[in-house]
XYZ file of C-alpha atoms in Angstrom:
512
model
C -28.292 9.978 13.156
C -29.851 11.519 10.696
C -34.091 10.802 10.529
C -34.130 9.027 6.972
C -31.716 6.495 8.487
C -33.675 6.089 11.897
C -36.490 5.134 9.628
C -34.748 2.024 7.741
C -34.037 0.548 11.563
C -37.227 -1.310 11.867
C -37.132 -2.775 8.552
C -33.493 -3.907 8.883
C -34.162 -5.550 12.309
C -37.204 -7.355 10.456
C -34.256 -8.285 7.878
C -32.268 -9.721 10.524
C -35.182 -11.572 11.611
C -35.160 -13.722 8.708
C -31.681 -13.933 8.003
C -30.783 -15.649 11.701
C -32.641 -19.072 11.233
C -30.926 -19.353 7.516
C -27.687 -18.731 8.936
C -26.788 -21.523 10.801
C -28.204 -23.416 7.530
C -26.107 -22.118 5.321
C -22.861 -22.306 7.533
C -23.490 -26.226 8.340
C -24.899 -26.749 5.028
C -24.076 -24.548 2.127
C -20.950 -25.573 0.048
C -19.963 -25.200 -4.291
C -20.944 -29.320 -4.683
C -24.256 -28.170 -3.735
C -24.331 -25.820 -6.127
C -23.405 -28.413 -8.976
C -26.697 -30.157 -7.869
C -28.838 -27.872 -10.220
C -26.905 -29.398 -13.218
C -28.107 -33.065 -11.868
C -31.260 -34.265 -14.291
C -33.628 -34.835 -11.401
C -33.426 -31.440 -10.528
C -33.695 -29.831 -13.966
C -36.785 -32.140 -14.235
C -38.412 -30.889 -11.012
C -37.119 -27.121 -11.818
C -39.008 -27.949 -15.204
C -42.256 -29.157 -13.893
C -42.559 -26.938 -11.384
C -42.175 -23.902 -14.318
C -44.072 -25.733 -17.048
C -47.468 -26.609 -14.261
C -47.162 -23.073 -13.367
C -47.506 -21.308 -16.412
C -49.935 -23.758 -18.031
C -52.214 -22.967 -14.335
C -51.797 -19.180 -14.772
C -52.569 -18.914 -18.330
C -55.608 -21.014 -17.629
C -56.230 -19.125 -14.766
C -56.631 -15.952 -17.038
C -58.285 -17.342 -20.089
C -61.329 -18.157 -17.857
C -61.500 -15.378 -15.695
C -61.714 -12.539 -17.969
C -65.154 -12.571 -18.630
C -66.308 -13.188 -15.081
C -64.155 -9.916 -14.150
C -65.379 -7.685 -17.086
C -69.093 -8.838 -15.619
C -68.232 -7.875 -11.942
C -66.544 -4.602 -13.120
C -69.961 -3.708 -15.216
C -72.658 -5.024 -12.852
C -73.984 -4.436 -9.235
C -76.004 -7.972 -8.579
C -75.667 -10.977 -6.266
C -73.398 -12.428 -9.089
C -71.237 -9.542 -9.056
C -70.904 -9.863 -5.537
C -70.115 -13.578 -5.361
C -67.486 -13.186 -7.854
C -66.094 -10.516 -5.568
C -66.071 -12.479 -2.151
C -64.428 -14.968 -4.518
C -61.320 -13.790 -3.569
C -61.328 -15.347 -0.181
C -60.541 -18.882 -1.570
C -56.848 -18.127 -2.523
C -55.929 -15.815 1.008
C -58.080 -18.156 3.482
C -59.679 -21.250 2.214
C -57.449 -24.005 3.670
C -55.220 -25.924 1.164
C -56.187 -29.213 2.883
C -59.855 -28.571 3.242
C -59.104 -27.575 -0.664
C -57.891 -30.888 -1.195
C -60.255 -32.731 0.468
C -63.504 -31.273 -1.448
C -61.958 -31.642 -4.650
C -61.171 -34.809 -4.383
C -65.144 -35.781 -3.019
C -65.800 -33.882 -6.675
C -63.586 -35.166 -8.970
C -62.034 -38.202 -7.846
C -63.053 -42.036 -9.570
C -65.295 -42.345 -6.708
C -66.664 -38.813 -6.581
C -69.547 -37.267 -6.788
C -69.549 -36.226 -10.818
C -68.458 -39.599 -10.970
C -71.788 -40.747 -9.507
C -73.685 -38.600 -11.372
C -72.666 -40.191 -14.886
C -69.578 -37.671 -15.404
C -66.465 -40.139 -15.685
C -63.915 -37.204 -14.754
C -61.097 -38.617 -12.738
C -58.240 -36.380 -12.573
C -57.097 -37.581 -9.258
C -53.013 -37.788 -9.382
C -52.694 -36.104 -12.919
C -51.539 -33.158 -14.390
C -54.983 -32.212 -15.271
C -55.835 -32.131 -11.647
C -53.163 -29.883 -10.851
C -53.953 -27.181 -13.091
C -57.904 -27.158 -12.214
C -57.073 -27.215 -8.658
C -54.621 -24.178 -9.114
C -57.473 -22.915 -11.160
C -60.071 -23.525 -8.383
C -57.354 -22.001 -5.986
C -55.497 -18.836 -7.459
C -58.130 -17.673 -10.381
C -59.872 -15.402 -8.085
C -57.146 -13.095 -7.973
C -57.282 -12.230 -11.831
C -61.021 -11.579 -10.929
C -60.234 -9.102 -8.004
C -57.239 -7.676 -9.884
C -58.758 -6.705 -13.543
C -62.331 -6.140 -11.777
C -60.608 -3.152 -9.949
C -58.564 -2.088 -12.346
C -61.676 -1.513 -14.697
C -63.882 0.051 -11.887
C -61.586 2.588 -11.616
C -61.091 3.731 -15.477
C -62.857 7.118 -15.505
C -66.167 7.297 -17.453
C -65.342 9.859 -19.225
C -62.425 8.155 -21.267
C -65.072 5.444 -23.047
C -67.592 8.393 -23.117
C -64.901 10.190 -25.506
C -65.067 7.083 -27.574
C -68.537 6.046 -27.669
C -68.755 9.956 -29.250
C -65.619 9.232 -32.005
C -68.049 6.225 -33.011
C -66.097 3.304 -31.012
C -68.515 0.232 -30.348
C -67.906 -1.058 -26.965
C -65.138 -4.068 -28.287
C -63.193 -1.176 -29.766
C -63.466 0.745 -26.589
C -62.792 -2.337 -24.555
C -59.494 -2.964 -27.188
C -58.097 0.536 -27.596
C -59.033 1.899 -24.170
C -59.830 -0.024 -21.347
C -57.235 -3.081 -21.920
C -53.962 -1.290 -22.407
C -54.879 0.976 -18.852
C -55.626 -3.098 -17.283
C -52.608 -4.287 -18.332
C -50.467 -2.983 -15.319
C -53.047 -4.811 -13.332
C -53.277 -8.087 -15.190
C -49.676 -8.461 -15.436
C -49.377 -7.816 -11.442
C -52.312 -10.772 -10.890
C -50.054 -12.753 -13.675
C -46.912 -12.771 -11.812
C -48.714 -13.142 -8.255
C -50.542 -15.927 -9.842
C -47.471 -17.560 -10.829
C -45.748 -17.232 -7.803
C -48.653 -19.182 -5.857
C -48.746 -22.328 -8.615
C -45.149 -22.151 -8.493
C -45.101 -22.747 -4.704
C -47.676 -24.900 -4.693
C -47.369 -27.143 -2.009
C -50.544 -28.976 -0.647
C -52.260 -29.450 -3.554
C -49.356 -30.722 -5.775
C -48.574 -33.379 -2.849
C -52.226 -34.554 -2.488
C -53.748 -34.317 -5.898
C -50.548 -35.064 -7.809
C -49.107 -37.869 -5.925
C -45.746 -39.122 -5.865
C -45.551 -39.005 -10.021
C -45.432 -34.826 -9.723
C -42.616 -32.881 -7.580
C -42.849 -29.375 -7.832
C -39.359 -27.920 -6.075
C -41.493 -26.814 -2.889
C -42.619 -30.369 -2.324
C -38.996 -31.848 -3.110
C -37.554 -29.680 -0.371
C -40.236 -31.301 2.570
C -39.605 -35.117 0.718
C -35.717 -34.365 1.150
C -35.877 -33.836 4.754
C -38.931 -36.154 5.717
C -37.108 -38.831 3.677
C -33.392 -38.516 4.623
C -32.773 -35.271 6.492
C -30.896 -34.479 3.582
C -30.260 -30.706 4.246
C -27.637 -30.528 1.492
C -30.023 -31.285 -1.112
C -32.982 -29.573 0.176
C -30.778 -26.258 0.726
C -30.074 -26.843 -3.178
C -33.599 -27.094 -3.749
C -34.470 -23.752 -1.414
C -31.703 -21.486 -3.394
C -32.936 -22.285 -7.055
C -36.236 -21.392 -6.009
C -35.019 -18.497 -4.032
C -33.072 -17.333 -6.835
C -36.664 -17.776 -9.493
C -38.729 -16.149 -6.988
C -36.684 -13.047 -6.588
C -36.552 -12.788 -10.323
C -39.800 -13.018 -10.470
C -40.401 -10.034 -7.297
C -38.168 -7.729 -9.124
C -40.705 -8.068 -12.520
C -43.353 -7.330 -10.291
C -42.226 -4.067 -8.747
C -42.439 -3.128 -12.195
C -45.998 -3.051 -12.966
C -47.132 -0.243 -10.593
C -51.150 -0.102 -11.502
C -52.178 3.050 -13.176
C -53.968 5.325 -10.455
C -57.495 7.575 -11.243
C -59.726 9.085 -8.784
C -62.053 6.362 -8.202
C -65.681 7.605 -9.576
C -68.834 5.572 -8.742
C -70.481 4.414 -11.620
C -73.979 2.924 -12.071
C -74.297 -0.528 -13.195
C -73.996 -1.258 -16.680
C -75.871 -3.436 -19.261
C -74.053 -6.535 -19.751
C -74.098 -9.093 -22.506
C -75.943 -12.379 -21.425
C -72.922 -14.737 -22.736
C -70.543 -12.793 -20.348
C -73.233 -13.912 -17.879
C -73.787 -17.241 -18.517
C -69.801 -17.775 -18.220
C -69.670 -16.095 -14.716
C -72.277 -18.214 -13.157
C -70.620 -21.318 -14.908
C -67.532 -20.250 -12.881
C -69.146 -19.165 -9.484
C -70.628 -23.004 -9.959
C -67.027 -24.036 -10.766
C -65.775 -22.295 -7.400
C -68.534 -22.483 -5.082
C -69.038 -26.041 -5.786
C -65.914 -27.449 -4.181
C -66.667 -24.745 -1.035
C -69.917 -26.059 -0.267
C -69.067 -29.333 -1.232
C -66.293 -29.059 1.519
C -68.999 -27.838 4.326
C -71.567 -30.291 3.714
C -69.578 -33.426 3.705
C -69.542 -32.532 7.758
C -72.662 -34.398 8.066
C -73.413 -36.016 4.777
C -71.496 -38.937 3.396
C -71.116 -38.805 -0.613
C -69.920 -42.427 -0.781
C -73.103 -44.001 0.660
C -75.313 -40.402 -0.442
C -76.756 -40.658 3.048
C -76.973 -37.988 5.779
C -74.411 -39.118 8.312
C -72.937 -37.112 10.975
C -70.460 -39.973 12.949
C -67.626 -37.951 11.030
C -68.637 -35.017 12.585
C -69.124 -37.205 16.405
C -65.971 -38.892 15.496
C -63.332 -36.776 14.997
C -64.433 -34.914 18.956
C -64.797 -38.528 20.521
C -61.930 -39.654 23.138
C -61.098 -42.975 21.241
C -60.064 -40.783 18.382
C -58.038 -38.301 19.913
C -55.851 -40.925 21.372
C -54.517 -41.503 17.992
C -55.341 -38.485 16.047
C -55.221 -35.130 18.400
C -57.531 -33.306 16.908
C -59.262 -31.317 20.011
C -55.493 -30.366 21.271
C -54.627 -29.332 17.234
C -57.253 -27.008 17.286
C -56.990 -25.497 20.153
C -53.071 -25.405 19.652
C -53.808 -23.348 16.185
C -56.247 -20.886 17.334
C -53.668 -20.148 20.276
C -50.569 -19.925 17.801
C -53.006 -17.541 15.274
C -53.960 -15.091 17.681
C -50.244 -14.711 19.087
C -48.719 -14.689 15.541
C -51.625 -12.514 13.993
C -51.297 -9.778 17.051
C -47.539 -9.388 16.539
C -47.673 -9.514 12.691
C -50.257 -6.596 13.117
C -48.496 -4.650 15.830
C -44.991 -4.964 13.579
C -46.767 -4.311 10.661
C -47.737 -1.121 11.881
C -44.825 0.350 13.276
C -42.923 -0.702 9.983
C -45.650 1.658 8.480
C -44.989 4.440 10.865
C -41.441 4.552 9.602
C -42.552 3.688 6.069
C -39.995 4.413 3.484
C -39.263 3.232 0.120
C -36.462 0.919 1.569
C -38.986 -0.294 4.344
C -41.438 -1.208 1.614
C -38.572 -3.269 -0.560
C -37.519 -4.804 2.439
C -40.906 -6.229 3.831
C -42.257 -6.886 0.160
C -39.078 -9.049 -1.126
C -39.795 -11.410 1.451
C -42.658 -12.651 0.086
C -40.298 -14.309 -2.089
C -39.081 -16.630 0.481
C -40.682 -19.969 0.194
C -42.429 -21.145 3.575
C -40.827 -25.034 3.143
C -37.545 -22.758 2.713
C -38.403 -21.126 6.232
C -39.860 -24.524 7.582
C -36.654 -26.431 7.080
C -34.654 -23.365 8.834
C -36.850 -23.374 11.913
C -36.415 -27.447 11.844
C -32.563 -27.092 12.025
C -32.869 -24.566 14.826
C -34.767 -26.909 16.707
C -32.157 -29.677 15.924
C -29.455 -27.421 17.011
C -30.471 -25.221 19.804
C -33.474 -27.361 21.105
C -35.834 -24.250 21.135
C -39.619 -25.674 21.570
C -41.668 -26.263 18.509
C -43.933 -23.895 19.961
C -41.361 -20.814 20.134
C -40.435 -21.609 16.101
C -43.784 -22.157 14.815
C -44.612 -18.641 15.950
C -41.395 -17.377 14.885
C -42.533 -18.835 11.255
C -46.407 -17.544 10.921
C -45.086 -13.843 11.996
C -42.387 -13.487 9.418
C -44.690 -14.727 6.572
C -47.531 -12.873 7.607
C -45.895 -9.428 8.298
C -45.991 -8.813 4.661
C -49.511 -9.199 4.411
C -50.289 -7.526 7.434
C -48.198 -4.494 6.108
C -50.423 -4.938 2.625
C -53.841 -5.137 4.611
C -52.842 -1.787 6.859
C -50.994 -0.308 3.784
C -53.915 2.530 2.925
C -55.366 3.144 6.475
C -51.711 3.759 8.436
C -50.774 5.875 5.453
C -53.550 8.070 4.452
C -54.318 8.642 8.101
C -55.002 12.552 8.515
C -51.513 13.914 9.790
C -53.022 17.123 10.666
C -54.859 15.578 13.555
C -51.520 13.896 14.754
C -49.514 17.566 14.590
C -52.437 18.926 16.229
C -52.247 16.776 19.552
C -48.662 17.166 19.317
C -48.771 21.104 19.366
C -51.179 20.748 22.444
C -48.354 19.157 23.955
C -49.546 15.365 23.784
C -47.186 12.375 24.359
C -46.335 9.542 21.554
C -48.589 6.994 23.989
C -51.482 9.245 24.318
C -51.645 10.146 20.774
C -51.614 6.838 19.635
C -54.175 5.348 22.571
C -56.360 8.451 21.915
C -56.435 9.118 18.820
C -55.018 6.488 16.265
C -56.143 3.070 17.839
C -60.085 4.252 18.233
C -59.719 5.779 14.587
C -57.724 2.651 13.194
C -59.466 -0.414 15.126
C -61.874 -1.365 12.383
C -58.587 -1.499 10.519
C -56.263 -3.667 12.788
C -58.961 -5.822 13.966
C -59.859 -6.584 10.356
C -56.475 -7.254 9.307
C -55.500 -9.632 12.458
C -58.327 -11.197 11.809
C -57.293 -11.800 7.958
C -53.886 -12.957 9.076
C -55.609 -15.403 11.482
C -57.407 -17.108 9.200
C -54.613 -17.413 7.161
C -52.259 -19.167 9.673
C -54.965 -20.881 11.149
C -55.066 -23.342 7.659
C -51.418 -23.029 7.173
C -49.843 -26.338 6.421
C -46.397 -26.009 4.402
C -44.138 -24.592 7.144
C -45.706 -27.162 9.926
C -45.500 -30.196 7.191
C -42.258 -29.317 6.890
C -40.997 -29.141 10.182
C -42.274 -32.634 11.097
C -44.295 -30.924 13.493
C -47.310 -33.560 14.205
C -46.487 -35.300 16.906
C -44.517 -32.533 19.308
C -46.916 -29.966 18.803
C -49.974 -30.702 16.795
C -51.739 -28.480 13.935
C -55.013 -28.771 12.668
C -54.136 -28.548 9.058
C -51.332 -30.951 9.629
C -53.652 -33.526 11.280
C -56.358 -32.778 9.041
C -53.817 -34.176 6.451
C -53.184 -37.154 8.714
C -56.769 -38.587 9.258
C -56.669 -38.119 5.361
C -53.634 -40.189 4.684
C -54.714 -42.818 7.200
C -58.047 -43.285 4.969
C -60.155 -41.542 7.622
C -62.044 -39.982 5.217
C -65.369 -39.251 7.218
C -63.174 -37.724 10.062
C -61.223 -35.948 7.529
C -64.105 -34.550 5.556
C -65.473 -33.627 9.021
C -62.625 -31.635 10.506
C -62.051 -29.945 6.908
C -65.851 -28.650 6.828
C -64.942 -27.477 10.370
C -62.030 -25.186 9.329
C -63.829 -23.951 6.685
C -66.615 -22.713 9.220
C -64.121 -20.988 10.990
C -62.059 -19.841 8.664
C -64.892 -18.390 6.357
C -66.831 -17.036 9.723
C -63.450 -15.138 10.471
C -63.532 -13.710 6.665
C -67.338 -12.668 7.089
C -66.292 -10.491 9.941
C -63.166 -8.837 8.555
C -65.184 -7.767 5.458
C -67.749 -6.272 7.633
C -65.083 -4.139 9.271
C -63.368 -3.267 6.097
C -66.778 -1.976 4.823
C -67.254 -0.277 8.163
C -64.165 1.608 8.001
C -64.955 2.710 4.324
C -68.396 4.262 5.645
């Protein structure tokens, strides 16, 4: 077998793992009448609203983050570091925890209302957009600031020598060079907003529905797989198109030059501080709510005590769900990192396209397929949820390990081969010790993402069979046990934040 074809086999097997859950669903439920559902007025309304809210959320996110991103690229102080670290929110902050903290601040009985600012955005389009800005705008900050940092100094120095001011230099030199970064961030944020589930479900309420929510509701209400499949097909088509567009915007790369701190205007600094207050206030409120009751405005740890009490756990399996989520996250993240490493060792253009294209498949669609596998073959929820988390996180592990694995010094491995070392010995004695920080960092990041994941578990209606912490947290909130819900939400934020902190430390250690 040709070596080039042999390299494609792992990626092909990975794609087959995706195809298996969907195959049974298509065989039993796909027919051309489903396609006609696309023309149904209700479907069209849901599709229109999904696109509408995603476009608005993305545009506003771009507008409000431009100055903070510029500030983060020029400054090296604490504000810049906080801006950089805000990227943990879209990737790691549990969505249910975000919703709980958001409602504590912006509901009619929330903190801002108590302070005299009557801002009730719950169950409104404004609330959905504001929550999406909180959740996804840090992606713009990271992409734009990284793009600006990589522009060679001599480009700007030449412009200054020619008499151009800062604004003209930015407009004519920097902005064109970072357009690919902006475009990639735009499509990424749009995709996240388009697939938004927990935020639309909880903050939008029954008045608003996106395709992702419609898929889950079609299953929860009537087990209508045909209708859910038609929604999923529309979503898949649009996300695949977006993915193709995204692949066209490769960032312009330069050799990185460490640039000394530049003076940034006071206006940029003020906007950056306001942006940080907006982002971190929700995070801080989410944590503080574990021991402070924002309704009575008094210290209260009864919610924290209750979530570990025997009485509450008889109705809401909080403790079991924490152990289940940790256990499932460890297994899924380990498998994900191992497979991602193997795929990268067999890297080819086909591998890259095959792995990254699966990012455009919605979690609700996958959850629906896994639920149907349970119904057909009685496969345990434990196995299916691990399969689901494994499939959605391989592209992420692949991205986290991409640079460390592909830039590994091949001459060291070649020397070991010449000395007669086996593949296992080369891995255990050379690659594993040198790549261990990257492996551990990728594992921790994927662990944090899985721990807070909500969509797949909710769509599979897994709560009574294999409770997970995000689902139990949502159930507590739905049952109006707000103190307990806030406490569990804070507990989850602390776990995820700690994991993210460890991961960041490892990344820095790897760079050094």
